[in-house]
Amino acid sequence: MLTESHGLSGEPMRALIVDDSKSVLLWMGAALTELPNLSLDLCDTPEEALALAATRQYDLVVVDYLMPKLTGIELTAALRQQPDYHAIPIVMITAEQDSEVRLKAIVAGVNDFLNKPFDPIELRARVTNLISLRRTQVELAAHAHRLEEAVREATAELASREKEMIWRLARAIEMRDGGTGAHVARVAAISRLIAEGLPLAPHVCQMIHLAAPLHDIGKIGVRDAVLNKPGRLTPEEMAEIREHVNYGVRLLENGGSDLIRVAAAIIGGHHEKWDGSGYPCGLAGTAIPIEARVTAVADVFDALTSARPYKEAWPAKRAYDEIVRCSGSHFDPECVRVFCEKWPDIEEIARTLRDDEDGPPAWPS
């Protein structure tokens, strides 16, 4: 792919003239040297012209029809096969008046014709018009590229802001539950690892990674006295805790973005169980959204290994054994399979992304 840019802001345009007659080449060269901002290359063989076109980007090609080895039609067809010459103006100079020949030339990609013997004034006029069109084409392409880059940068900035808002919101909810934000960071990182081990598209894995920290956002509706109670909860308090799922779903229902929809699926399903004994809907098996099945494994594992006002932290190996034991009852067996395969990485996350009272953990990359 030729990448050298030219033809913008008054830079010279390039034309390639191909004719097996050196005298005709010199004549055409002399006729076109008067045109401003036009650089000329003259070739007396089609083979040389193809070699030059493979290394340089031309804005206009003028070819003779009758040449040895390759005709102007064959040369045009060969040029059109190169990606950078799909839209370059090509003019054929010929004394041939046969309509069939001219039709073949047009099919091959010739844009215009000049009759032999040609008029230098007409040659300059045709070349001037085609170069002007080509310059406009180059400028429009450059403008489109700039717009594309601007859209890409703006989209990336919006995605970064959305990610930051999610992270900060998830941290705020986690702090209400007695943590510093490391729990949601670990759940996000472990969920991504599990998702990547399943037959899920990369963008789905990314959505799970971004949305998983919001799994407990509904706890914003639960009273602090219940949320941070150090002892055993009463049945009424347990029912209130379980309502956090419904609170979270209502917060994000009817979302307009894929990320919010994935987050809602995680919130609504991360306490469902594979055997149908979970809440709030008693969903079972694949009726539970895959995003929620993935996050459930990460969430329970990290909850087991984290200290809370009402419990001590479990050692990582004991929590691992519990996840394996609950495969097929609490958890999707496929998610547990990937959890086991990724155990060294998950153990590293559990070890390094710890709660830090001096400051919140960074979003896991």
Coordinates of C-alpha atoms in Angstrom, one line a residue:
M1 CA 0.0 0.0 0.0
L2 CA 1.4 3.4 -1.1
T3 CA 1.3 5.8 1.8
E4 CA 3.2 8.9 0.5
S5 CA 0.8 11.8 0.6
H6 CA 0.8 14.7 -1.9
G7 CA -1.6 16.9 -3.8
L8 CA -2.7 18.8 -0.7
S9 CA -2.2 22.5 0.1
G10 CA -0.6 23.3 -3.3
E11 CA 1.8 20.3 -3.3
P12 CA 2.7 19.0 -6.8
M13 CA 0.5 16.4 -8.4
R14 CA 2.2 13.5 -10.2
A15 CA 1.4 12.3 -13.8
L16 CA 2.8 9.3 -15.5
I17 CA 3.1 9.4 -19.3
V18 CA 3.6 6.0 -21.1
D19 CA 4.3 5.8 -24.9
D20 CA 6.8 3.6 -26.8
S21 CA 7.8 6.6 -29.0
K22 CA 10.5 8.7 -27.3
S23 CA 9.7 11.6 -29.6
V24 CA 6.0 11.5 -28.7
L25 CA 7.0 11.4 -25.0
L26 CA 9.2 14.4 -25.4
W27 CA 6.4 16.2 -27.2
M28 CA 3.9 15.5 -24.5
G29 CA 6.3 16.3 -21.8
A30 CA 7.0 19.7 -23.4
A31 CA 3.3 20.4 -23.8
L32 CA 2.6 19.7 -20.1
T33 CA 5.6 21.3 -18.5
E34 CA 3.8 24.6 -18.6
L35 CA 1.2 23.3 -16.2
P36 CA 1.8 24.5 -12.6
N37 CA 2.2 22.1 -9.7
L38 CA 2.5 19.1 -11.9
S39 CA 5.4 16.6 -11.7
L40 CA 5.9 14.3 -14.8
D41 CA 7.5 10.9 -15.2
L42 CA 8.0 9.6 -18.8
C43 CA 8.2 5.9 -19.6
D44 CA 8.7 4.3 -23.0
T45 CA 7.7 0.8 -21.9
P46 CA 4.6 -0.5 -20.0
E47 CA 6.9 -2.7 -17.9
E48 CA 8.8 0.3 -16.6
A49 CA 5.5 2.1 -16.0
L50 CA 4.2 -0.7 -13.8
A51 CA 7.4 -0.8 -11.8
L52 CA 7.2 2.9 -11.2
A53 CA 3.5 2.8 -10.2
A54 CA 4.3 0.0 -7.7
T55 CA 6.6 2.4 -5.8
R56 CA 5.0 5.8 -6.4
Q57 CA 1.5 7.2 -6.2
Y58 CA 0.5 8.9 -9.4
D59 CA -2.5 11.2 -9.7
L60 CA -3.0 10.8 -13.5
V61 CA -1.8 8.2 -16.0
V62 CA -1.7 8.9 -19.8
V63 CA -1.1 5.7 -21.9
D64 CA -0.7 5.0 -25.6
Y65 CA -2.9 2.3 -27.0
L66 CA -0.5 0.4 -29.3
M67 CA 2.7 -0.6 -27.6
P68 CA 4.9 -3.7 -27.7
K69 CA 4.3 -6.6 -25.2
L70 CA 1.4 -4.8 -23.4
T71 CA -1.2 -2.6 -25.0
G72 CA -2.6 0.5 -23.3
I73 CA -5.7 -1.5 -22.4
E74 CA -3.6 -4.3 -20.8
L75 CA -1.5 -1.7 -18.9
T76 CA -4.7 0.0 -17.7
A77 CA -6.1 -3.4 -16.5
A78 CA -2.9 -4.2 -14.6
L79 CA -2.9 -0.7 -13.0
R80 CA -6.5 -1.1 -11.9
Q81 CA -5.6 -4.3 -10.0
Q82 CA -3.4 -2.3 -7.7
P83 CA -5.4 -0.9 -4.7
D84 CA -3.9 2.6 -5.0
Y85 CA -5.0 2.9 -8.7
H86 CA -8.7 2.0 -8.4
A87 CA -9.7 5.6 -8.7
I88 CA -6.8 7.3 -10.5
P89 CA -7.8 9.0 -13.8
I90 CA -6.3 7.2 -16.8
V91 CA -6.3 8.7 -20.3
M92 CA -5.7 6.7 -23.5
I93 CA -4.2 8.3 -26.6
T94 CA -5.1 6.4 -29.7
A95 CA -5.8 6.8 -33.4
E96 CA -8.1 3.8 -33.2
Q97 CA -11.7 4.7 -33.9
D98 CA -13.1 1.2 -33.5
S99 CA -15.9 1.4 -31.0
E100 CA -15.2 -2.1 -29.8
V101 CA -11.6 -1.2 -28.9
R102 CA -12.8 1.8 -27.0
L103 CA -15.4 -0.2 -25.2
K104 CA -12.7 -2.7 -24.1
A105 CA -10.6 0.2 -22.9
I106 CA -13.5 1.7 -20.9
V107 CA -14.2 -1.8 -19.3
A108 CA -10.5 -2.0 -18.4
G109 CA -10.7 1.3 -16.6
V110 CA -9.8 4.1 -19.1
N111 CA -11.6 7.3 -18.1
D112 CA -11.0 9.4 -21.2
F113 CA -9.5 9.4 -24.7
L114 CA -7.3 11.7 -26.8
N115 CA -7.1 11.2 -30.5
K116 CA -3.9 11.0 -32.4
P117 CA -2.4 13.2 -33.6
F118 CA -3.3 15.1 -30.5
D119 CA -3.6 18.9 -30.0
P120 CA -1.3 20.2 -27.3
I121 CA -3.9 22.7 -26.2
E122 CA -6.5 19.9 -25.8
L123 CA -4.0 17.7 -24.0
R124 CA -3.3 20.5 -21.5
A125 CA -7.0 21.2 -21.0
R126 CA -7.9 17.5 -20.4
V127 CA -4.9 17.0 -18.1
T128 CA -5.8 20.2 -16.2
N129 CA -9.4 19.1 -15.7
L130 CA -8.5 15.6 -14.6
I131 CA -5.8 16.8 -12.2
S132 CA -8.2 19.3 -10.7
L133 CA -10.7 16.5 -10.1
R134 CA -8.0 14.3 -8.7
R135 CA -6.9 17.0 -6.3
T136 CA -10.5 17.4 -5.1
Q137 CA -10.6 13.6 -4.6
V138 CA -7.4 13.7 -2.5
E139 CA -8.6 16.6 -0.4
L140 CA -12.0 14.9 0.2
A141 CA -10.3 11.7 1.2
A142 CA -8.0 13.5 3.5
H143 CA -10.9 15.3 5.1
A144 CA -12.8 12.1 5.5
H145 CA -9.8 10.6 7.2
R146 CA -9.5 13.5 9.6
L147 CA -13.2 13.2 10.4
E148 CA -12.8 9.4 11.0
E149 CA -9.8 10.1 13.3
A150 CA -11.8 12.7 15.1
V151 CA -14.8 10.4 15.6
R152 CA -12.5 7.6 16.7
E153 CA -10.8 9.9 19.3
A154 CA -14.2 11.2 20.5
T155 CA -15.6 7.7 20.8
A156 CA -12.5 6.6 22.8
E157 CA -12.9 9.6 25.1
L158 CA -16.5 8.8 25.6
A159 CA -15.8 5.2 26.4
S160 CA -13.1 6.2 28.8
R161 CA -15.4 8.6 30.6
E162 CA -18.2 5.9 30.7
K163 CA -15.6 3.5 32.2
E164 CA -14.5 6.0 34.8
M165 CA -18.1 6.8 35.8
I166 CA -18.9 3.1 36.2
W167 CA -15.7 2.5 38.2
R168 CA -16.3 5.4 40.6
L169 CA -20.0 4.5 41.1
A170 CA -19.1 0.9 41.8
R171 CA -16.4 2.0 44.3
A172 CA -18.9 4.2 46.1
I173 CA -21.4 1.3 46.4
E174 CA -18.6 -1.0 47.6
M175 CA -17.5 1.5 50.3
R176 CA -21.0 1.4 51.7
D177 CA -20.6 -2.3 52.1
G178 CA -17.4 -1.9 54.2
G179 CA -14.8 -2.2 51.3
T180 CA -12.5 0.2 49.6
G181 CA -13.3 -0.7 46.0
A182 CA -10.8 -3.6 45.6
H183 CA -13.7 -6.1 45.6
V184 CA -15.2 -4.7 42.4
A185 CA -11.8 -4.4 40.8
R186 CA -11.1 -8.1 41.5
V187 CA -14.6 -9.2 40.3
A188 CA -14.1 -7.2 37.1
A189 CA -10.7 -8.8 36.5
I190 CA -11.7 -12.4 37.3
S191 CA -14.9 -12.0 35.3
R192 CA -12.9 -11.0 32.3
L193 CA -10.6 -14.0 32.6
I194 CA -13.5 -16.4 32.8
A195 CA -15.3 -14.7 29.9
E196 CA -12.2 -14.9 27.7
G197 CA -12.0 -18.7 28.3
L198 CA -15.6 -19.2 27.0
P199 CA -16.7 -19.1 23.4
L200 CA -17.6 -15.4 23.6
A201 CA -16.8 -12.6 21.2
P202 CA -14.1 -10.2 22.4
H203 CA -16.6 -7.2 22.6
V204 CA -18.8 -9.3 24.9
C205 CA -15.8 -10.1 27.2
Q206 CA -15.0 -6.4 27.3
M207 CA -18.7 -5.5 28.2
I208 CA -18.6 -8.1 31.0
H209 CA -15.3 -6.6 32.3
L210 CA -16.8 -3.1 32.3
A211 CA -20.2 -4.0 33.7
A212 CA -19.3 -6.6 36.4
P213 CA -18.3 -3.9 38.9
L214 CA -22.0 -2.7 39.0
H215 CA -23.3 -6.1 40.1
D216 CA -24.2 -4.8 43.6
I217 CA -25.3 -1.3 42.7
G218 CA -28.7 -2.0 44.1
K219 CA -27.2 -2.0 47.6
I220 CA -27.7 1.7 47.4
G221 CA -31.3 1.0 48.4
V222 CA -30.4 -1.1 51.4
R223 CA -30.2 0.4 54.9
D224 CA -26.7 0.8 56.4
A225 CA -27.9 -0.9 59.6
V226 CA -28.7 -4.1 57.6
L227 CA -25.9 -3.8 55.1
N228 CA -23.1 -3.5 57.7
K229 CA -24.7 -5.6 60.5
P230 CA -21.9 -7.6 62.2
G231 CA -24.1 -10.5 63.3
R232 CA -26.5 -12.9 61.7
L233 CA -29.4 -11.3 59.7
T234 CA -33.0 -12.0 60.6
P235 CA -35.2 -13.4 57.9
E236 CA -36.7 -9.9 57.3
E237 CA -33.2 -8.4 57.0
M238 CA -32.2 -11.1 54.6
A239 CA -35.2 -10.4 52.5
E240 CA -34.2 -6.7 52.5
I241 CA -30.7 -7.6 51.4
R242 CA -32.0 -9.7 48.6
E243 CA -34.0 -6.7 47.4
H244 CA -30.8 -5.1 46.2
V245 CA -31.1 -7.1 43.0
N246 CA -34.5 -5.6 42.2
Y247 CA -33.3 -2.1 43.1
G248 CA -30.3 -2.5 40.8
V249 CA -32.4 -3.8 37.9
R250 CA -34.9 -0.9 38.3
L251 CA -32.0 1.6 38.3
L252 CA -30.7 0.4 34.9
E253 CA -33.8 -1.0 33.2
N254 CA -34.5 0.2 29.6
G255 CA -30.9 1.3 29.2
G256 CA -29.9 2.7 25.8
S257 CA -26.4 1.4 25.6
D258 CA -25.0 -2.2 25.3
L259 CA -23.0 -1.6 28.4
I260 CA -26.0 -0.7 30.5
R261 CA -28.0 -3.6 29.1
V262 CA -25.2 -6.1 30.0
A263 CA -24.9 -4.5 33.5
A264 CA -28.6 -5.0 34.0
A265 CA -28.4 -8.6 33.0
I266 CA -25.5 -9.1 35.5
I267 CA -27.3 -7.3 38.3
G268 CA -30.5 -9.3 37.7
G269 CA -28.9 -12.7 37.4
H270 CA -25.8 -12.9 39.5
H271 CA -27.7 -14.4 42.5
E272 CA -29.5 -17.0 40.3
K273 CA -28.2 -20.5 40.6
W274 CA -27.6 -23.1 37.9
D275 CA -30.0 -25.6 39.6
G276 CA -32.8 -22.9 39.8
S277 CA -32.6 -22.4 43.6
G278 CA -31.3 -18.8 43.4
Y279 CA -33.2 -15.5 43.5
P280 CA -35.0 -13.3 42.5
C281 CA -36.6 -15.3 39.7
G282 CA -35.5 -18.9 40.2
L283 CA -33.9 -19.0 36.8
A284 CA -32.0 -22.2 35.9
G285 CA -29.2 -23.3 33.5
T286 CA -28.9 -21.2 30.3
A287 CA -32.0 -19.2 31.1
I288 CA -29.6 -17.2 33.3
P289 CA -27.7 -14.7 31.1
I290 CA -24.2 -15.8 30.5
E291 CA -22.9 -12.4 31.7
A292 CA -24.5 -13.1 35.1
R293 CA -23.2 -16.7 35.2
V294 CA -19.7 -15.5 34.6
T295 CA -19.9 -12.7 37.2
A296 CA -21.5 -15.0 39.8
V297 CA -18.4 -17.2 40.0
A298 CA -16.1 -14.2 40.3
D299 CA -18.3 -12.5 42.9
V300 CA -18.8 -15.5 45.2
F301 CA -15.1 -16.4 45.0
D302 CA -14.0 -12.9 46.0
A303 CA -16.7 -12.6 48.7
L304 CA -15.4 -15.8 50.2
T305 CA -11.8 -14.6 50.3
S306 CA -12.7 -11.1 51.6
A307 CA -13.2 -10.1 55.2
R308 CA -16.5 -8.5 56.1
P309 CA -18.0 -7.2 59.4
Y310 CA -19.9 -10.5 59.7
K311 CA -17.2 -13.0 58.6
E312 CA -13.5 -13.8 58.3
A313 CA -11.8 -14.1 54.9
W314 CA -11.3 -17.6 53.6
P315 CA -7.9 -18.8 52.3
A316 CA -7.9 -18.8 48.4
K317 CA -7.6 -22.6 48.2
R318 CA -10.6 -23.2 50.4
A319 CA -12.6 -20.7 48.3
Y320 CA -11.4 -22.5 45.1
D321 CA -12.6 -25.9 46.5
E322 CA -16.0 -24.4 47.3
I323 CA -16.4 -23.0 43.8
V324 CA -15.5 -26.5 42.4
R325 CA -17.9 -28.2 44.8
C326 CA -20.8 -26.0 43.7
S327 CA -20.3 -26.6 40.0
G328 CA -23.6 -27.8 38.5
S329 CA -25.6 -26.7 41.5
H330 CA -24.8 -23.0 42.1
F331 CA -22.5 -22.4 39.1
D332 CA -22.5 -23.0 35.4
P333 CA -20.1 -26.0 35.0
E334 CA -18.5 -24.4 32.0
C335 CA -17.7 -21.2 33.9
V336 CA -16.2 -23.4 36.7
R337 CA -14.1 -25.3 34.2
V338 CA -12.6 -22.0 32.9
F339 CA -12.2 -20.8 36.5
C340 CA -10.0 -23.9 37.2
E341 CA -8.1 -23.5 34.0
K342 CA -7.3 -19.9 34.8
W343 CA -6.6 -20.5 38.5
P344 CA -3.0 -19.3 38.5
D345 CA -4.1 -16.0 37.1
I346 CA -7.1 -15.7 39.4
E347 CA -4.9 -16.5 42.4
E348 CA -2.5 -13.8 41.3
I349 CA -5.4 -11.3 41.1
A350 CA -6.6 -12.3 44.6
R351 CA -3.1 -11.9 45.9
T352 CA -2.2 -8.5 44.3
L353 CA -5.5 -6.6 44.1
R354 CA -6.0 -6.3 47.9
D355 CA -7.9 -3.7 49.9
D356 CA -5.7 -0.7 50.6
E357 CA -6.8 1.9 53.2
D358 CA -4.3 4.4 51.8
G359 CA -6.2 4.7 48.5
P360 CA -8.6 3.0 46.1
P361 CA -7.2 0.4 43.7
A362 CA -6.8 1.3 40.1
W363 CA -9.2 -0.1 37.5
P364 CA -7.8 -3.5 36.4
S365 CA -6.4 -3.3 32.9

